[in-house]
Each structure stands twice: as C-alpha cells, then as structure tokens.
XYZ file of C-alpha atoms in Angstrom:
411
model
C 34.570 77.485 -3.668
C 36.473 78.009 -0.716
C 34.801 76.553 2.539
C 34.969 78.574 6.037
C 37.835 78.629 8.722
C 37.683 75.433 10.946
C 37.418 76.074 14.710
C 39.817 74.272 16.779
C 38.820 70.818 17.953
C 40.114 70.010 21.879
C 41.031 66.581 22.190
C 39.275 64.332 24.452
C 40.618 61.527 26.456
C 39.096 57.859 25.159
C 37.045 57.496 22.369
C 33.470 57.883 21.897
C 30.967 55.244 21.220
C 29.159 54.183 17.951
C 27.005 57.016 16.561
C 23.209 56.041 15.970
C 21.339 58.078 13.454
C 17.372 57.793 12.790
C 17.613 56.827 8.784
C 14.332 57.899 6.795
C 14.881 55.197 4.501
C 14.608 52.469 6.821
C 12.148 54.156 9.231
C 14.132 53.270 12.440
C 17.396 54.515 14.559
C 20.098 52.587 13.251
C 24.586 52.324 14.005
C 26.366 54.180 11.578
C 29.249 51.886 10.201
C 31.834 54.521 8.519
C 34.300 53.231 6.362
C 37.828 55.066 5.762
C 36.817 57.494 6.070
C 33.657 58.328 7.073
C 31.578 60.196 4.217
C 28.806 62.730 4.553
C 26.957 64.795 1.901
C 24.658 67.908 3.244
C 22.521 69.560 0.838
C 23.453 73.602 1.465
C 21.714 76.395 0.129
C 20.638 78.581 -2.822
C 22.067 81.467 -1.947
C 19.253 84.395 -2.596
C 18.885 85.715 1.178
C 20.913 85.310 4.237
C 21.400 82.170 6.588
C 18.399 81.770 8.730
C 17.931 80.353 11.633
C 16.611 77.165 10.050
C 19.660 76.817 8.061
C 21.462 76.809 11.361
C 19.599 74.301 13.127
C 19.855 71.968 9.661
C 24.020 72.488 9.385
C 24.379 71.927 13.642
C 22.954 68.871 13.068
C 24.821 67.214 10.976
C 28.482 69.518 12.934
C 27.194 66.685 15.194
C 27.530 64.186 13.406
C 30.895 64.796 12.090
C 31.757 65.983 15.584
C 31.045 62.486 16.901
C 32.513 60.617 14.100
C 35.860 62.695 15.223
C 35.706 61.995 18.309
C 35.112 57.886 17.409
C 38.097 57.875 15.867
C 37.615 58.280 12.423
C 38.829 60.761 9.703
C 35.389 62.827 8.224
C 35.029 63.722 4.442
C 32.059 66.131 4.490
C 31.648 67.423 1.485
C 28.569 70.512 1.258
C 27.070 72.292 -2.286
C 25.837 75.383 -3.316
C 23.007 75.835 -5.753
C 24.369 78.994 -7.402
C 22.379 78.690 -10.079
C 18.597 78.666 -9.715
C 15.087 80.251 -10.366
C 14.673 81.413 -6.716
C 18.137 83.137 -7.303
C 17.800 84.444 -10.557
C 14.097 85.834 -9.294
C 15.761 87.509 -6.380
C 18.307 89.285 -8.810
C 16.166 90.655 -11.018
C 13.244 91.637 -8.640
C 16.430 93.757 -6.868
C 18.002 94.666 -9.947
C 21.390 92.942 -8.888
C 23.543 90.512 -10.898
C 23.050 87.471 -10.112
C 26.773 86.290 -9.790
C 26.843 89.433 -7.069
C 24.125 88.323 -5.424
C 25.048 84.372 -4.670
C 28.877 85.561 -4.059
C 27.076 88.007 -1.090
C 25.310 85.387 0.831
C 27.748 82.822 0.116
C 30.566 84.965 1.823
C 27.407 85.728 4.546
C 26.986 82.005 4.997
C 30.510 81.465 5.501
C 30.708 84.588 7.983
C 27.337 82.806 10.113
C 29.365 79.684 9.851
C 32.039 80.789 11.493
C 30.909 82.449 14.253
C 28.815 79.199 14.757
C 31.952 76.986 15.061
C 30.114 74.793 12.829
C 33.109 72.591 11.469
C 33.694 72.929 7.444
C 33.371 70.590 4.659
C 36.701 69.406 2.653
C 34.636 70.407 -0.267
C 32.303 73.372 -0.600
C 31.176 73.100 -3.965
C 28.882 75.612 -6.170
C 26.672 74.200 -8.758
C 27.905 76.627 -11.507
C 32.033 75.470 -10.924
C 30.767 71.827 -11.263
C 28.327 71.954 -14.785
C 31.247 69.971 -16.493
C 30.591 67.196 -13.956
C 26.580 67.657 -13.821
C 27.153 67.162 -18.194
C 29.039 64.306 -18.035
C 26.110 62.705 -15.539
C 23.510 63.386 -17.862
C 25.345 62.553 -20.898
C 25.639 59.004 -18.786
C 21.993 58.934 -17.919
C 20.998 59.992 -21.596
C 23.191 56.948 -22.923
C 21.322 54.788 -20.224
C 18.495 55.062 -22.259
C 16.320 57.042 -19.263
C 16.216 60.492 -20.512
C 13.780 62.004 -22.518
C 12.675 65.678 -23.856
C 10.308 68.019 -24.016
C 10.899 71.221 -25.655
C 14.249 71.218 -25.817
C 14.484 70.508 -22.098
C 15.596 67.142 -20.809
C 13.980 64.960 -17.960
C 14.859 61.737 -16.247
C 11.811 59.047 -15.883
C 12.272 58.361 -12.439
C 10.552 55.126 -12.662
C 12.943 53.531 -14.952
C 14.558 53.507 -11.288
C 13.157 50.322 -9.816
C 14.023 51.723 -6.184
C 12.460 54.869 -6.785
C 10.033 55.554 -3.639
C 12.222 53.882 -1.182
C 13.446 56.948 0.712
C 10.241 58.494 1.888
C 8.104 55.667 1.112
C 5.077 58.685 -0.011
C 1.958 57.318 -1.989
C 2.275 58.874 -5.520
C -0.804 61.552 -4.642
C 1.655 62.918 -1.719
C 4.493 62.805 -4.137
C 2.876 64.515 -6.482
C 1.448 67.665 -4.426
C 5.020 67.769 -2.997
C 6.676 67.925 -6.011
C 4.322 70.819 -6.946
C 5.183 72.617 -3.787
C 8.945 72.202 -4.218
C 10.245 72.918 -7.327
C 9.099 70.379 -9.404
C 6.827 70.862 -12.139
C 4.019 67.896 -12.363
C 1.803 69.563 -14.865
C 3.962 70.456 -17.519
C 2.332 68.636 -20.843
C 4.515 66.527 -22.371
C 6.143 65.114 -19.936
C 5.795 61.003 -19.595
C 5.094 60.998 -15.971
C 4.332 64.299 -14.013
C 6.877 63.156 -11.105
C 9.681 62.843 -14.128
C 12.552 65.201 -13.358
C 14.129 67.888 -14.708
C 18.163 67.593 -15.573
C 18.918 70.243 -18.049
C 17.064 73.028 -18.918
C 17.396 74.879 -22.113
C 18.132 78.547 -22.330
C 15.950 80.819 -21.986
C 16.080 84.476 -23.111
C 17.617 86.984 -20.425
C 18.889 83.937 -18.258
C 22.350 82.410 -17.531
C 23.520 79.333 -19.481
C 26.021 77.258 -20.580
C 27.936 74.637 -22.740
C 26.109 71.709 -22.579
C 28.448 69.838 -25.276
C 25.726 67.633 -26.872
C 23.059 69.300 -24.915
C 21.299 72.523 -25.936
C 23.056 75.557 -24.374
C 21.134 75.544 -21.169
C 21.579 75.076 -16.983
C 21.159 71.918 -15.001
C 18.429 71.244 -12.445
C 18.687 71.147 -8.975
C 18.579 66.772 -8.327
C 21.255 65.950 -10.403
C 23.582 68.646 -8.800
C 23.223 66.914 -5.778
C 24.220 63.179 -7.520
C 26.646 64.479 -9.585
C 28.750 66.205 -7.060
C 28.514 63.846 -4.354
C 29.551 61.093 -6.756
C 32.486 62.885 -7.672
C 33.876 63.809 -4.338
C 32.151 61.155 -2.318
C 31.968 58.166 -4.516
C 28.258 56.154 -3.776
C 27.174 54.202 -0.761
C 28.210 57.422 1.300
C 27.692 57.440 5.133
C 25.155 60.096 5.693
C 23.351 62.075 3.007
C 21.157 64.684 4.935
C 19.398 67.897 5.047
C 16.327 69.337 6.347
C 13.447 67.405 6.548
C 11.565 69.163 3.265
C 14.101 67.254 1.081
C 12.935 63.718 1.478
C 10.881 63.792 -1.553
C 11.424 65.176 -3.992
C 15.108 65.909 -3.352
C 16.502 63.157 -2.003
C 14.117 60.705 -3.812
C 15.580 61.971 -7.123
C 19.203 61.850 -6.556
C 19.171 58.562 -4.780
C 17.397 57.128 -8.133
C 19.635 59.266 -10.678
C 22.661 57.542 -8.441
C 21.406 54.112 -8.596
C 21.220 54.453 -12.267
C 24.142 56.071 -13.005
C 26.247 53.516 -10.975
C 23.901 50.799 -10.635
C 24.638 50.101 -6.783
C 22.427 50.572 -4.142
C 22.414 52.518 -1.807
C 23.506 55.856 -2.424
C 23.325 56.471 0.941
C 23.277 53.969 4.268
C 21.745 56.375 6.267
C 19.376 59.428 4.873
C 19.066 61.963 7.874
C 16.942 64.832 8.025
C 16.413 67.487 10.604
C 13.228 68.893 11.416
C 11.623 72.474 10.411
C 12.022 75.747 12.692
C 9.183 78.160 12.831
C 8.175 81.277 13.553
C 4.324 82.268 14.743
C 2.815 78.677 14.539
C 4.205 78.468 10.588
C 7.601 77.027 9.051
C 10.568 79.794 8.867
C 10.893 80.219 4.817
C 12.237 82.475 2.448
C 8.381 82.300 0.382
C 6.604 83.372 3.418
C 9.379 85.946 4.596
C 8.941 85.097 8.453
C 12.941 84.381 8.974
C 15.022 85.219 11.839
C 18.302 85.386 10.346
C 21.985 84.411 12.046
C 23.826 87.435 10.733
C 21.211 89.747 11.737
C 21.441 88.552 15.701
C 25.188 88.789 15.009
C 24.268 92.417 13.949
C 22.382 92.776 17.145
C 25.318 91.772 19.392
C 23.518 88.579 20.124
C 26.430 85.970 21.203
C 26.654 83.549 18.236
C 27.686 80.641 21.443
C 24.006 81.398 22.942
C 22.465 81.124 19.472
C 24.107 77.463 18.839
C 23.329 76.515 22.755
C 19.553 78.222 21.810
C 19.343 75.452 18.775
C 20.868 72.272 20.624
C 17.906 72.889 23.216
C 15.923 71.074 20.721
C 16.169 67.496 19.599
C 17.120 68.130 15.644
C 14.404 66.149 14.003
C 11.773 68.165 16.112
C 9.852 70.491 14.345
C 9.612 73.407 16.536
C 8.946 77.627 16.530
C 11.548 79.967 17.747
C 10.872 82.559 19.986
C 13.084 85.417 21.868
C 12.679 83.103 24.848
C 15.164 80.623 23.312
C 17.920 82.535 23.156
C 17.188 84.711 26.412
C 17.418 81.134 28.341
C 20.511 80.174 26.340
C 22.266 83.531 26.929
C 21.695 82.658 30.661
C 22.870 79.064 30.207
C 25.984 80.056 28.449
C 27.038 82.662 31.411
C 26.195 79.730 33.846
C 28.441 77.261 32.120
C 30.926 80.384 31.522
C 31.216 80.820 35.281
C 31.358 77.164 36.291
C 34.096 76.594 34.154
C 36.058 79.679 35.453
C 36.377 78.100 39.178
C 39.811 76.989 40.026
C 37.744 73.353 40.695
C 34.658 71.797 40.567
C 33.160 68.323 41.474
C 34.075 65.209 39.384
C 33.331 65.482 35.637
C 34.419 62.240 33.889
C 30.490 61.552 33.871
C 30.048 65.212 31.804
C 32.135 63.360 29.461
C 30.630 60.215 29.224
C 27.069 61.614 29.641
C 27.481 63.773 26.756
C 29.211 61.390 24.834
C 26.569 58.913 25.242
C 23.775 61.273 24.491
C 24.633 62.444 21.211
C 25.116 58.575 19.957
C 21.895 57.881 20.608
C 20.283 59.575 17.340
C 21.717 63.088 18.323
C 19.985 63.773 21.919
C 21.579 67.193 22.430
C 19.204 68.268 24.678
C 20.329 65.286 26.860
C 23.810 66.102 26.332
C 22.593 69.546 27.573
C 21.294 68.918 30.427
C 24.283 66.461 31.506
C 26.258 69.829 31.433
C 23.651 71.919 33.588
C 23.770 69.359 36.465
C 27.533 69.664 36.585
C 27.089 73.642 36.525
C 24.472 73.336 39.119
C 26.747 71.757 41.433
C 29.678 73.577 40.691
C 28.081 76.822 41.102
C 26.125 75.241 44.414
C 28.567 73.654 46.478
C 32.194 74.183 44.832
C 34.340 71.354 44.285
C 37.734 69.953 44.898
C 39.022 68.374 41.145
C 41.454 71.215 39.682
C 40.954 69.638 36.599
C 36.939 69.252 36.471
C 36.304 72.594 34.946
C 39.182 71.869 31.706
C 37.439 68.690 31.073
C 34.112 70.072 31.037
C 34.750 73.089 28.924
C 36.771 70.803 26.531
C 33.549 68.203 26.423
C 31.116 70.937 25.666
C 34.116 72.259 22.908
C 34.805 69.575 21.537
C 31.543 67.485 21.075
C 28.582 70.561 21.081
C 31.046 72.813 20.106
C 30.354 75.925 22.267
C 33.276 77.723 23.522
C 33.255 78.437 27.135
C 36.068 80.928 26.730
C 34.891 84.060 27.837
C-alpha cells in the first residue's frame, strides 16, 4: 500500500531532549533509547467506516513521538498496517451490499485523505494485511513447527501459554482476560479449544468469504494477532522502540503478538516500550464503530471545519486521558488557532527561545501536549498584549508549533 504525502518538517535550531514514554508493560514513565534508527509499530485500522475522531487522537499521538524522535536527532522507521481483511469488514460489505475489496480501498484512500489534512507524518511502510498473507504463512508455518499450534475444525490456534511471558504486557488476572477477549474479537467459548484465551492464526474458509493459499494450511485467512507480529517482524525486526495503539489493545492485542514474537524469535522483548493512548467519547460512552456514536475527521472536513483546529482540538488533551468530545473542543481550538495565526503574523514579538524549549521539554516528558500548549498561548498572550521587539520571535514560534505539534500557522 502506498502511505500518505508527508508534510514538510521546519528545522529547528539544537536538538531536543530524550523522549519519555509511559510503557504499559513496565507500569511507569520510562527514556526511550532508539537505536539506528529508531523503530515504531502502530496498530491502524480495519477499514469498514471512516476515520473517527478517536482514530485521530490514537495516530497524533504517536506523530509525536516520531516528531520528537526527529527532532532528537534520529532517523524514524514507522512502519503502520491495515487489517483489510476481517469479520467487521466483511459484515459491513455485505450488510451494504458492496465488495469488500471496494469497500477497504474507500476508507483506506479516506484515511489517507484525513491523514493528510492532519499533517500527521507517514509511515515508511503502510502495509495491508491481505498484500502480506505470504509473510503471515510463513509465521505460522514457524509457529506450527514450534510445536505451539493446534486445531480445531480445520482452524488453527496458538496456545498462548506455551509463551512463558504471556501476561506481562497488561499484567490482567485471567477472569479480566477472559471477558476482554470476549469483548474484542476473541472467541473464549468456542469448544475445543485447549484454553479459551488460545488464539486464532488461520482460519479456514468459509462459504461466501474471501480466502487464500495457505500452502500447507487449509485454504483460509489469517487472524488479526499474528498480522500484527508478522509484519512488524518483517519490516521492523523485534525489540522495536515503540509498539502502540489505543488503549483497548493491551490485551488481547498486544498480549498476543508480543507472545507469538517471543516464540517465533525467542528474544524478549518485542517491544521496549508498549504505549497506548486513551479512549475519546461521545455522551459519557467510548466513540466506536459497534455503538455508532462517532464524530468522524472527513465529515468536519466536509463541514469546512479547519483540519489545524481539529489537531490543536485533540492536543488539548493529555493522550492517555480518556476523555468525551464535545463541539466546545473545537470551537476553543478554532479560536486558539486564529490567536496563534495572528501572533505569528506581527512583524515581532517578545523573546521566544523559551516557546522552543518549553515545548520541547513538554512533549519529552510522556507527551504533555497540553503543556506544550499552553507554553505557546503565553507567548500569544503577550504578543498580542504588549507587541514585541525580536523580528525573528514570530518564525521561531510558528516553526516550533510546525515542527514539533505540527500545526501550520500559515494562514
């Protein structure tokens, strides 16, 4: 798959400091350490129904991160999937009497259209599940021969616990596990299974459905955990930076592909820092596709809303928060962004080198945009109050806010 167009990146003078991320693996804020270069997986979407505004909040996050890793110094191999195969998908497509293929290629391209217009910076490799079932094959053929497979009706499953790790990302009692795994995809009380928390990898055809060559496999379709490994072993090779994603993928998502890794490779971890951002609502309940209360990107695009106000409207709130939009959030940012706008357009302004480290020093510590924010506003404030005499105060300060929360300030 072809990602979307990269915004352009102003360059800042200096470097910034070490990026801390909160890791839900080792319950704490800890420094990120990137090697050469700095690796980052992101979990991306099944693509039955637009971008929401959840999706947004989850994929500005981790800009962030690669937009502080940049601006550290390093290079940034983010690498993003699409699950272009799946029930919710294939459910979508018939209950609309679409194909399938049609319908993921439409919100894909929609995605990549909300992306844009987000400046959210775009991964070296955007990867759909169906392009990489060779890859996902080969995985299971290696976790088959690893003796930790088994079937049931034709279908095949991974015992998670022949993982010795396994329960180490969310550390979850197996009752919480279990009504999770219910609630997200998995499938606990199918018979037959050897343990109802035991994973599905490939999935045998079924009449009416997609499938494919699954070499000594039935003809069939994978599942949605080893996707994840399988791709972000191939492009990303294990003990990756950052794997992340909203917060509803701890378990079971990220449980199971940290274990499949670990057995497939047999190093640990998959991941030295598992970051998740929190979940945005709408009336007092979680913004989701099952419950149909969404506030889509491309449909406040469609409204003329300014997609710079809608990113400024998301980094108003710390992104492990879980919190519930409302029209108020992007009424304030709209005026924010017209404040900034007009600061920035004054021939000078008062001293900024503090915007720059403020900001800077903000989003190390575990992502504190809202900090960062309100660095900017006390600039504005002044600027706007009482003038200034640095011609260069307003270029720096539009470049920081470019460059690091990556809202243009160009009119």
């Amino acid at each position: 798959m072809q990602p979307w167009t990269a915004p352009d990146v102003p360059a800042l003078p200096g470097t910034g400091p070490v990026l801390r991320l909160y890791d839900s693996a080792a319950r704490s804020v800890r420094a990120t350490a990137p090697g050469t270069p700095a690796r980052m997986y992101v979990c991306g979407i099944t693509p039955y129904d637009a971008a929401h505004l959840g999706h947004a909040a989850t994929f500005l996050a981790f800009d962030l991160v690669g937009r502080a890793w940049l601006d550290g110094g390093h290079e940034v191999h983010y690498v993003q999937n699409v699950t272009d195969v799946d029930d919710p998908l294939l459910e979508r497509a018939a209950r609309d009497g679409v194909d399938w293929r049609e319908l993921a290629d439409l919100e894909t391209d929609l995605l990549r259209e909300d992306m844009t217009a987000l400046r959210v910076l775009p991964p070296r490799h955007f990867v759909g599940a169906v392009e990489s079932i060779p890859t996902i094959v080969d995985a299971i053929d290696r976790l088959r021969a690893a003796g930790v497979t088994y079937e049931v009706d034709g279908d095949t499953y991974f015992a998670v616990h022949s993982d010795q790790r396994f329960g180490a990302i969310g550390h979850l009692d197996e009752p919480t596990m279990l009504a999770l795994s219910g609630e997200r995809g998995g499938d606990p009380g199918r018979p037959g299974k050897k343990h109802p928390l035991d994973c599905l990898l490939w999935q045998s055809a079924r009449p009416g459905e997609p499938s494919w060559d699954g070499g000594t496999l039935p003809p069939g379709r994978p599942g949605w955990h080893v996707e994840c490994a399988a791709i972000a072993l191939e492009h990303l090779g294990t003990g990756i930076d950052v794997q992340g994603g909203g917060s509803d993928l701890v378990f079971p998502h990220h449980e199971m592909t940290a274990s499949e890794a670990h057995v497939l490779t047999g190093e640990w971890p998959f991941a030295h820092h598992y970051v998740h951002a929190g979940m945005v609502g709408l009336g007092g309940e979680k913004m989701s596709k099952s419950r149909g209360n969404l506030v889509f990107v491309s449909q406040l695009r469609a409204e003329g809303r300014n997609p710079a106000a809608m990113r400024l409207a998301l980094l108003a709130h710390h992104y492990r928060d879980d919190w519930s939009w409302t029209p108020d959030d992007l009424e304030t940012a709209e005026t924010r962004l017209h404040r900034w706008r007009s600061a920035v357009s004054l021939p000078a302004g008062p001293a900024s080198h503090h915007v720059l480290d403020g900001v800077r020093r903000h989003l190390a510590d575990d992502l504190d945009a809202p900090s960062a924010v309100s660095v900017v506003d006390k600039w504005v404030a002044a600027s706007l109050e009482a003038g200034g005499t640095d011609p260069s105060a307003p270029g720096l300060v539009a470049d920081t806010v470019d460059a690091l929360l990556g809202v243009c300030l160009d009119p």
